Coordinates of C-alpha atoms and ligand atoms in Angstrom, one line a residue:
X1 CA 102.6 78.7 131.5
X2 CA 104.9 76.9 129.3
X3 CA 104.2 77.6 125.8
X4 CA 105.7 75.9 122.7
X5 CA 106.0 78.5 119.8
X6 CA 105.6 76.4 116.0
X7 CA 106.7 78.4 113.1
X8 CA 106.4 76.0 110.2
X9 CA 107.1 76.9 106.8
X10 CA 107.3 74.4 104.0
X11 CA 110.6 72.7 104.5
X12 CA 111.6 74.3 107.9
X13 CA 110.4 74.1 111.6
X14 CA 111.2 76.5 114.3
X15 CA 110.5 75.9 117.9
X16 CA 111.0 77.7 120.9
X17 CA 109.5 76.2 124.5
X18 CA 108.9 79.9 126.5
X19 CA 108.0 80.2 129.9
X20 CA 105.4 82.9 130.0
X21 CA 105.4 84.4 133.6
X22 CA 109.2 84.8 133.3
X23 CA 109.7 85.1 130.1
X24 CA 112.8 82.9 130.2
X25 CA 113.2 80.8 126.6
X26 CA 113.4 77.5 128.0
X27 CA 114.8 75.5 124.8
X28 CA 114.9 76.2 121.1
X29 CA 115.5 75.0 117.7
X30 CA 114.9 74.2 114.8
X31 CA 113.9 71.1 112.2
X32 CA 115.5 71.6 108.4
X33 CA 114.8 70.2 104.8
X34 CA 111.6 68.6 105.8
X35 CA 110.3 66.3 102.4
X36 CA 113.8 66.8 100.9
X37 CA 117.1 64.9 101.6
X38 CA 119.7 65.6 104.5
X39 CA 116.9 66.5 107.0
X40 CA 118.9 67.9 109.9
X41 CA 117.7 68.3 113.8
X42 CA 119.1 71.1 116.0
X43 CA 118.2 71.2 119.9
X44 CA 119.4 74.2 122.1
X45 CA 118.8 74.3 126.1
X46 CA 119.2 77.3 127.8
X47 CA 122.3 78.1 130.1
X48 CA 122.8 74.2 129.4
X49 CA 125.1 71.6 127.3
X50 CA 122.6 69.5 127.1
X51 CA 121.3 70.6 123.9
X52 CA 122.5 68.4 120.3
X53 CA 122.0 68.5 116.9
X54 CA 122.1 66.0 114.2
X55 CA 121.6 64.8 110.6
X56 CA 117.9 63.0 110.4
X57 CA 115.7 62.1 107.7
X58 CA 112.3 64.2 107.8
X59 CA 110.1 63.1 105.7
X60 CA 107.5 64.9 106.8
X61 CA 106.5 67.5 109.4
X62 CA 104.9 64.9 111.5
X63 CA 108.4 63.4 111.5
X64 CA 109.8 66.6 112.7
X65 CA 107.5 67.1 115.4
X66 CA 107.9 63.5 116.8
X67 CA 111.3 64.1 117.2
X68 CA 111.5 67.9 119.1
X69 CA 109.0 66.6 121.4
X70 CA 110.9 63.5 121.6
X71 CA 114.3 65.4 122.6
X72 CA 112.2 67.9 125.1
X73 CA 111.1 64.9 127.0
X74 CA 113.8 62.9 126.9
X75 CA 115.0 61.9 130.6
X76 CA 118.7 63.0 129.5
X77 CA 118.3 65.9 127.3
X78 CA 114.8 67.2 128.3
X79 CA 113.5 70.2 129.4
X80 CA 109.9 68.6 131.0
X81 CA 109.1 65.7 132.6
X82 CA 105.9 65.1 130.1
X83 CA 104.5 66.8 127.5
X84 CA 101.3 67.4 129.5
X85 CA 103.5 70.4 131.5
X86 CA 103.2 72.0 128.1
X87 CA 100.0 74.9 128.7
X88 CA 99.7 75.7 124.9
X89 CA 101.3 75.5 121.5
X90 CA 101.2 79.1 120.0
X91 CA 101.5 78.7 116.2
X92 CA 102.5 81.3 113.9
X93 CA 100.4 81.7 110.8
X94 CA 101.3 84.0 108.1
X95 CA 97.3 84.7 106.9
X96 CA 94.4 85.2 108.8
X97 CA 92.6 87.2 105.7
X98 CA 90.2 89.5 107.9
X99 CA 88.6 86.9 109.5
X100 CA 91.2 87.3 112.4
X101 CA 91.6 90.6 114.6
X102 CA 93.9 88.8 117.4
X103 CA 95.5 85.6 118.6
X104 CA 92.7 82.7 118.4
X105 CA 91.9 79.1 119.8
X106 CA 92.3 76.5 116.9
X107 CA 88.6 75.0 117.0
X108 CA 87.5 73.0 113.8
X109 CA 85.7 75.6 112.3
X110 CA 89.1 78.2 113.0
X111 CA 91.0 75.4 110.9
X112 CA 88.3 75.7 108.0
X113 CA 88.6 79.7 108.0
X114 CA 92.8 79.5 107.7
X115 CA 92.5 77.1 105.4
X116 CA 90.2 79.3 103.5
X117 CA 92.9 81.8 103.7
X118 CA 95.7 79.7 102.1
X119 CA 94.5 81.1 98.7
X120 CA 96.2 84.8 100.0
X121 CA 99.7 82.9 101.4
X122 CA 99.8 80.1 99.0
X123 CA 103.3 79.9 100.3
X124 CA 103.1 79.9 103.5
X125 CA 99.2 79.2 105.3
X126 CA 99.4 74.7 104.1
X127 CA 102.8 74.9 106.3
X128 CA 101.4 77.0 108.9
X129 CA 98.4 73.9 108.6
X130 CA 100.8 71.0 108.7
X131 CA 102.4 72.2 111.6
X132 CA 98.6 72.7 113.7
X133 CA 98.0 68.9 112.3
X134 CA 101.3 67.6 113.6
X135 CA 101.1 68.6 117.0
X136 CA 97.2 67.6 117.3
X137 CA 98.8 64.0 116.5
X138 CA 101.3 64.2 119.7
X139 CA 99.2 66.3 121.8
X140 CA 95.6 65.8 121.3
X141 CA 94.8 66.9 124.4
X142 CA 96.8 70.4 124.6
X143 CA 95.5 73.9 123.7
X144 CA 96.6 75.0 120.3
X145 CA 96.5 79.1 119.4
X146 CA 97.4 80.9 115.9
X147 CA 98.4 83.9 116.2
X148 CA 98.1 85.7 112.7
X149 CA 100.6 88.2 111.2
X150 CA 98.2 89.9 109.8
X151 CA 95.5 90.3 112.7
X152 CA 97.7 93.6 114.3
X153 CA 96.6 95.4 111.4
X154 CA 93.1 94.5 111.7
X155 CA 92.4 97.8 113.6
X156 CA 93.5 100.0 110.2
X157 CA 90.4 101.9 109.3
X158 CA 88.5 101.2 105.8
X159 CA 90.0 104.7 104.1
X160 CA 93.6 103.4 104.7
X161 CA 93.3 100.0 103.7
X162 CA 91.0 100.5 100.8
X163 CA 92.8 100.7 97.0
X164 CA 91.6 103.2 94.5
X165 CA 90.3 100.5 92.3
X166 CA 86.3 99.8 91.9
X167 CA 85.0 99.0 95.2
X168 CA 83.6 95.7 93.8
X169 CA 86.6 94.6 93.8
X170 CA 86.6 94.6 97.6
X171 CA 83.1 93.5 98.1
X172 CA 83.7 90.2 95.8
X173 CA 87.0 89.5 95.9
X174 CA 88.5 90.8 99.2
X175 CA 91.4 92.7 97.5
X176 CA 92.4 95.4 100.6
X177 CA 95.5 96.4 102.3
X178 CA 96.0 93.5 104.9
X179 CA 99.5 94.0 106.1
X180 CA 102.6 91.4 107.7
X181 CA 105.0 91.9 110.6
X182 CA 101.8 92.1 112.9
X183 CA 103.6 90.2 115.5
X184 CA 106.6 92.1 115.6
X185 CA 104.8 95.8 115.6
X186 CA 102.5 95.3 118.3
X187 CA 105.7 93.8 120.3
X188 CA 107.9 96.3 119.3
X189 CA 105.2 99.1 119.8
X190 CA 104.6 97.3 123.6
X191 CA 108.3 98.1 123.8
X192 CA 108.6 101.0 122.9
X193 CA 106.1 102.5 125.4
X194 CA 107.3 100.6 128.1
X195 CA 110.6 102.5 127.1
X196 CA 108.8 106.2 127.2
X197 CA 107.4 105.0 131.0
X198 CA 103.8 105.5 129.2
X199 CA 100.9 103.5 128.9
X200 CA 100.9 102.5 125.7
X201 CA 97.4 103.9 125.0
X202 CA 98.9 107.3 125.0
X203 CA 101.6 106.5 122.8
X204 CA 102.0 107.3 119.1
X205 CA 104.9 105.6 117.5
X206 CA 106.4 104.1 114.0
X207 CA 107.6 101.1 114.0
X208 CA 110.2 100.5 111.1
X209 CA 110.8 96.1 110.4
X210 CA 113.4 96.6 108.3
X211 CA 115.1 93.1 108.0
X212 CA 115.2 91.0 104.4
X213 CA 111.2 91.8 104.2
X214 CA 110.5 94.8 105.7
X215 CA 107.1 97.1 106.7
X216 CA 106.1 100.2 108.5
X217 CA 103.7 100.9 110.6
X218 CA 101.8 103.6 112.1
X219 CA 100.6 102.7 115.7
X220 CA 98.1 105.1 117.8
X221 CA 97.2 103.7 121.2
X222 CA 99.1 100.1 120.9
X223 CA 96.5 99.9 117.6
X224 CA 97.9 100.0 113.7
X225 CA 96.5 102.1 112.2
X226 CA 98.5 102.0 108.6
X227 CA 101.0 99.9 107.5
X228 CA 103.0 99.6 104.6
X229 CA 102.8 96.1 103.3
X230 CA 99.5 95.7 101.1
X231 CA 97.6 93.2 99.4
X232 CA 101.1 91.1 99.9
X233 CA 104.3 91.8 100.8
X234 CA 105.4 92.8 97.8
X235 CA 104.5 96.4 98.8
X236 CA 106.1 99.2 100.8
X237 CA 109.5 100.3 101.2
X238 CA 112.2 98.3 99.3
X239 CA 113.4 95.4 100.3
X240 CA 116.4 93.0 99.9
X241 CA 114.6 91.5 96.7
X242 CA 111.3 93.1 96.9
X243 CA 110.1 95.9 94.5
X244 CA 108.0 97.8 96.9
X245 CA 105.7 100.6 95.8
X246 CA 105.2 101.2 91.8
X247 CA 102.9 102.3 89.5
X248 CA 100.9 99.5 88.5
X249 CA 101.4 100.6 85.0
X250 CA 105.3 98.8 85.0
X251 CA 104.4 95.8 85.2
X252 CA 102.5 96.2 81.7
X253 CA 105.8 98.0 80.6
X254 CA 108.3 95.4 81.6
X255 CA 106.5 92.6 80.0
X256 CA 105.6 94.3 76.9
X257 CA 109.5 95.2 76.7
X258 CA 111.0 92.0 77.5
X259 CA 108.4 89.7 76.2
X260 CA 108.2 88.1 79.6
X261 CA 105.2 86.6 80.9
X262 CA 103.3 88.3 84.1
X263 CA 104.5 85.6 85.9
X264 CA 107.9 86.0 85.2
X265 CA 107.4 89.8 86.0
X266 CA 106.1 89.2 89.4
X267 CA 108.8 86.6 90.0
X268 CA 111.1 89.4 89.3
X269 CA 109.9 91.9 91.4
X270 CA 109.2 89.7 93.8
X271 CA 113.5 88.1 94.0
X272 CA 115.6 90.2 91.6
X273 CA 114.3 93.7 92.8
X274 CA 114.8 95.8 95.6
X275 CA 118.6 96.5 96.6
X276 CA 119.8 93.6 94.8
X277 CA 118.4 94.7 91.6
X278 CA 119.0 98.3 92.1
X279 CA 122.5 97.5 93.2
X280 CA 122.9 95.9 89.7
X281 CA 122.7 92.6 91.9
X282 CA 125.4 93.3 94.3
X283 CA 123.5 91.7 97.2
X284 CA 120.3 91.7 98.7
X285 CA 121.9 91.4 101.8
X286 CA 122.7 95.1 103.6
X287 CA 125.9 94.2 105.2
X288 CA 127.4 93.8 101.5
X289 CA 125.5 96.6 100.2
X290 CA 126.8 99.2 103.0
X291 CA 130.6 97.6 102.4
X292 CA 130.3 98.9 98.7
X293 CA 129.1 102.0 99.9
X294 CA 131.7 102.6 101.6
X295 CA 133.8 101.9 99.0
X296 CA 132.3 104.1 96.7
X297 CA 130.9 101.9 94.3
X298 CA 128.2 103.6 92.5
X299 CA 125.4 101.0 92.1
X300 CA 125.4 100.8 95.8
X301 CA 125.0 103.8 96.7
X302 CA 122.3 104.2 94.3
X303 CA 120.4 101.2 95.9
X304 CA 121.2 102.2 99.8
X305 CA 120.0 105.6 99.1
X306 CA 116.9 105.0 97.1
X307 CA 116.1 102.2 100.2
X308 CA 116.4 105.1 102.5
X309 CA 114.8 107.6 100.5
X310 CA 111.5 105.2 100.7
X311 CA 111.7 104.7 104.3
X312 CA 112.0 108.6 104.8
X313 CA 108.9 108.7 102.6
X314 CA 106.8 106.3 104.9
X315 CA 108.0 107.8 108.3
X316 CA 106.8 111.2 106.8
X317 CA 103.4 110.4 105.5
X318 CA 102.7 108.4 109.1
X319 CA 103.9 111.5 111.0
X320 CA 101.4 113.6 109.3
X321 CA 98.5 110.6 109.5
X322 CA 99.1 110.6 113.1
X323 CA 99.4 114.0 113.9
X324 CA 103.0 113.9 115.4
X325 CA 104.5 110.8 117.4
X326 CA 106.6 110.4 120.4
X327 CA 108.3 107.8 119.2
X328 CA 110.3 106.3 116.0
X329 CA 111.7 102.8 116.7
X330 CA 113.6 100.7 114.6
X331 CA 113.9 96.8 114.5
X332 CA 114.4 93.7 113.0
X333 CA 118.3 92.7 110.7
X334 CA 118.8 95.7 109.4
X335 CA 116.6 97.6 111.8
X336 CA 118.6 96.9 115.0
X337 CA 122.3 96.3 113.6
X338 CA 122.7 99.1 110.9
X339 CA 123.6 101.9 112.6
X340 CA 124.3 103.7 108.7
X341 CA 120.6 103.3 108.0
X342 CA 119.3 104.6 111.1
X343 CA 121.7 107.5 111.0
X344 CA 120.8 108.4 107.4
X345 CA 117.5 107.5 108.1
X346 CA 117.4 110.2 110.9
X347 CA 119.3 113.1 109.2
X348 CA 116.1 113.6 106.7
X349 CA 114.6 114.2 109.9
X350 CA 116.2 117.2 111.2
X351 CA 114.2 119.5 109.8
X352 CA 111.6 117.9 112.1
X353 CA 113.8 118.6 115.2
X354 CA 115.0 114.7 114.9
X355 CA 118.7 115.0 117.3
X356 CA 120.8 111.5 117.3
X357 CA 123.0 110.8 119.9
X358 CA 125.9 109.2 117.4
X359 CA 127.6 107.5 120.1
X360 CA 124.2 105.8 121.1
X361 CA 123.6 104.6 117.8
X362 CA 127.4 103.4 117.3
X363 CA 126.9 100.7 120.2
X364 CA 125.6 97.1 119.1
X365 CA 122.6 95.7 119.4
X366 CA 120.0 96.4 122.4
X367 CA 117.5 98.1 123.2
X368 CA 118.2 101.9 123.5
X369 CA 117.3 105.4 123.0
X370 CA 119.3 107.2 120.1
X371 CA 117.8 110.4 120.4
X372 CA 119.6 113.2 122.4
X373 CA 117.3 115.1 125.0
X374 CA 116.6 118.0 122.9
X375 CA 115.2 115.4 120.2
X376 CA 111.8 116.4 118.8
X377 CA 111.0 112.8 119.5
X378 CA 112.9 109.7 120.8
X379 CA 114.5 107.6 118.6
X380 CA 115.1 103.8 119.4
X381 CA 116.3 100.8 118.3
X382 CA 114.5 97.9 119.9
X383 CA 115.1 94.0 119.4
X384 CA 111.6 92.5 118.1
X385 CA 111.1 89.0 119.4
X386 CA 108.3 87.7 117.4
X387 CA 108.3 84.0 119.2
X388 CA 107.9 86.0 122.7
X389 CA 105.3 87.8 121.2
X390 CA 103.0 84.8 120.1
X391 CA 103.8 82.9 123.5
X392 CA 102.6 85.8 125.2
X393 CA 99.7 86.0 122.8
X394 CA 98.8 82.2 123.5
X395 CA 99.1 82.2 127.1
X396 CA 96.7 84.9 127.1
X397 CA 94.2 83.4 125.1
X398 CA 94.4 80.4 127.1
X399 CA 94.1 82.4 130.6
X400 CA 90.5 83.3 128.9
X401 CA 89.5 80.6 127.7
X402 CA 90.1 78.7 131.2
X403 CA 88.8 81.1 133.3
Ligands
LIG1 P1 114.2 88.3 107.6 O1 113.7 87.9 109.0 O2 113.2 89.2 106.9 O3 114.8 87.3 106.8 P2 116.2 89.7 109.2 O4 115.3 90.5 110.2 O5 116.9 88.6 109.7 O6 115.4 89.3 107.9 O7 117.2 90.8 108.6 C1 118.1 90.4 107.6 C2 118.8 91.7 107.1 O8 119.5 92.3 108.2 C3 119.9 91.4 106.0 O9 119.7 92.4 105.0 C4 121.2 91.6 106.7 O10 122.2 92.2 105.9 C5 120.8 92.7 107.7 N1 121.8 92.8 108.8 C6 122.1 91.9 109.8 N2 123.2 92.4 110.5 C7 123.5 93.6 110.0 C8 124.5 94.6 110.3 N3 125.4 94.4 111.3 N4 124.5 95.7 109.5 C9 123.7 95.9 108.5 N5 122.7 95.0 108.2 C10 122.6 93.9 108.9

């Protein structure tokens, strides 16, 4: 089936046109500074020059939409002959609350629930919106599917997603661990079975995301069953800009010592933390970070090894939560091309029998193991593909539905 993957934030629109039974990524692109001057259209074809790109206004997302399916069925640049040979548009949406435990057909009533949602992704779930509306407008007739970051970790069980905080809190207000990356784990965890020859109901694994935002996740089974965004985001490891875990108590402290509103706390734990604040703002970007490190400068080596010293944390408390693993696999930026963070990563790990195989985790990008053969357990690094991931997800849903 050929699905068209929608990722649709406020001013941006990513599309990707996969087909499912081969898995070949039959055209891509993306649709930038929607509502804002210098709108700008980019159109890629696979194995083909027939792809453009070009400066367009986009007022709106409805715009944007008219013009990828525009260009994908154009008789010189296209990719289909009509837009009925699309099967399904999958769209990514960043909230599903926990109303959502998988990838789900977009009835009426599944619009009113994710717009319910947009109170807990303010940011992101009115995009994620727009983008369902705009296709319904082009292709009424088509199968649309969201496919929820957050449903993966649907299956975490009550005593690891439940805060130490009155349980009222939870009962009225839905405040509970929810978790992000959902798409990319339960990929990646796919992966990394297929890589251990297993079914993946006998694996155990930790999947690090460790790209600008960045979670980890304990999977049993192909199921999460901890993770370590939260509420938001904002929790976890640290991130480029993101805080991560602290005692709730600091956010009391910084504004009573700076004067600062709580708003203008969160706003700077939420884009002047993590390793650009710790670096004494350096970067937020790891490539920079590890180039200072290896220059010796002193704020960032303070920030890369605090960053590693949380992940360590995480990969520790999920060994013991799951009883051991088979696996540990790394992806996403930082995940797949920072071979100095999975190496430092690993050599906390020795003491659990952790070997790496240095050349292995020298070479570039790709899926591979990184673990010698006497490892405790393999180590990989494995490229997450979260638009394959919701295609797959939507053609699925559709099979069902259909049959
Ligand atoms: P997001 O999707 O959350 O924006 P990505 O998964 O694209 O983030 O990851 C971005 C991060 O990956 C950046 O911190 C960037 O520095 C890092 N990254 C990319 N390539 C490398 C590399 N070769 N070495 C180290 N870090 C890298």
């Amino acid at each position: 089936m050929k699905v068209l993957v929608i990722n649709c934030g406020s001013s941006s629109l990513k599309y990707r046109l996969i087909e499912t039974e081969t898995k070949e990524v039959i055209c891509k692109g993306l649709c930038e500074r929607i509502g804002i001057d210098g709108g700008h259209f980019k159109y890629e074809v696979t194995g083909s020059d027939r792809g453009f790109e070009k400066d367009v206004d986009l007022p709106d997302h409805n715009t944007a939409v008219d013009i990828l399916i525009k260009a994908v069925t154009d008789p010189e640049h296209g990719v289909v002959a009509d837009v009925s040979e699309i099967g399904a548009v999958g769209h990514r949406i960043v909230h599903g609350g926990d109303k959502f435990t998988g990838a789900t057909l977009i009835t009426p009533e599944v619009m009113s629930v994710i717009e319910e949602c947009s109170d807990l992704a303010p940011l992101h779930n009115p995009a994620n919106i727009q983008g369902i509306r705009s296709c319904r407008k082009v292709m009424p007739d088509t199968n649309m599917v969201g496919v929820f970051d957050t449903a993966f970790h649907q299956s975490i069980p009550e005593k690891a997603y439940l805060y130490g905080i009155p349980y009222e809190y939870y009962e009225k207000y839905g405040i509970r661990k929810f978790g992000f990356h959902g798409m990319s784990h339960e990929y990646v965890a796919r992966e990394t079975a297929a890589m251990l020859g297993k079914d993946i109901k006998e694996v155990k694994t930790i999947v690090c995301h460790l790209g600008n935002g960045a979670s980890i996740t304990a999977v049993n089974g192909g199921k999460s069953v901890d993770t370590s965004m939260g509420y938001t985001p904002l929790d976890g490891i640290i991130m480029g800009t993101r805080c991560g875990s602290l005692d709730p108590e600091i956010v009391h402290a910084m504004a009573d010592d700076t004067g600062d509103s709580l708003e203008e706390v969160m706003k700077v734990l939420n884009f002047k933390s993590g390793l650009y604040g710790l670096s004494g703002n350096i970067s937020s970007d790891m490539r920079d970070i590890e180039d200072a490190y290896a220059a010796g400068n002193e704020a960032a080596v303070r920030a890369f090894d605090t960053y590693i010293y949380t992940i360590v944390k995480y990969i520790g408390s999920y060994i013991a939560v799951l009883g051991g693993i088979d696996a540990l696999t790394f992806t996403a930026g930082i995940g797949e091309n920072s071979p100095t963070v999975r190496k430092h990563v690993c050599s906390y790990l020795k003491g659990l029998g952790v070997e790496i195989d240095s050349a292995a985790n020298e070479q570039g990008r790709g899926g591979r193991c990184i673990s010698t053969a006497d490892s405790a357990f393999k180590v990989f690094t494995i490229p997450t593909d979260e638009e394959m991931s919701i295609a797959l997800s939507t053609a699925e849903v559709v099979a069902k539905h259909n049959a």
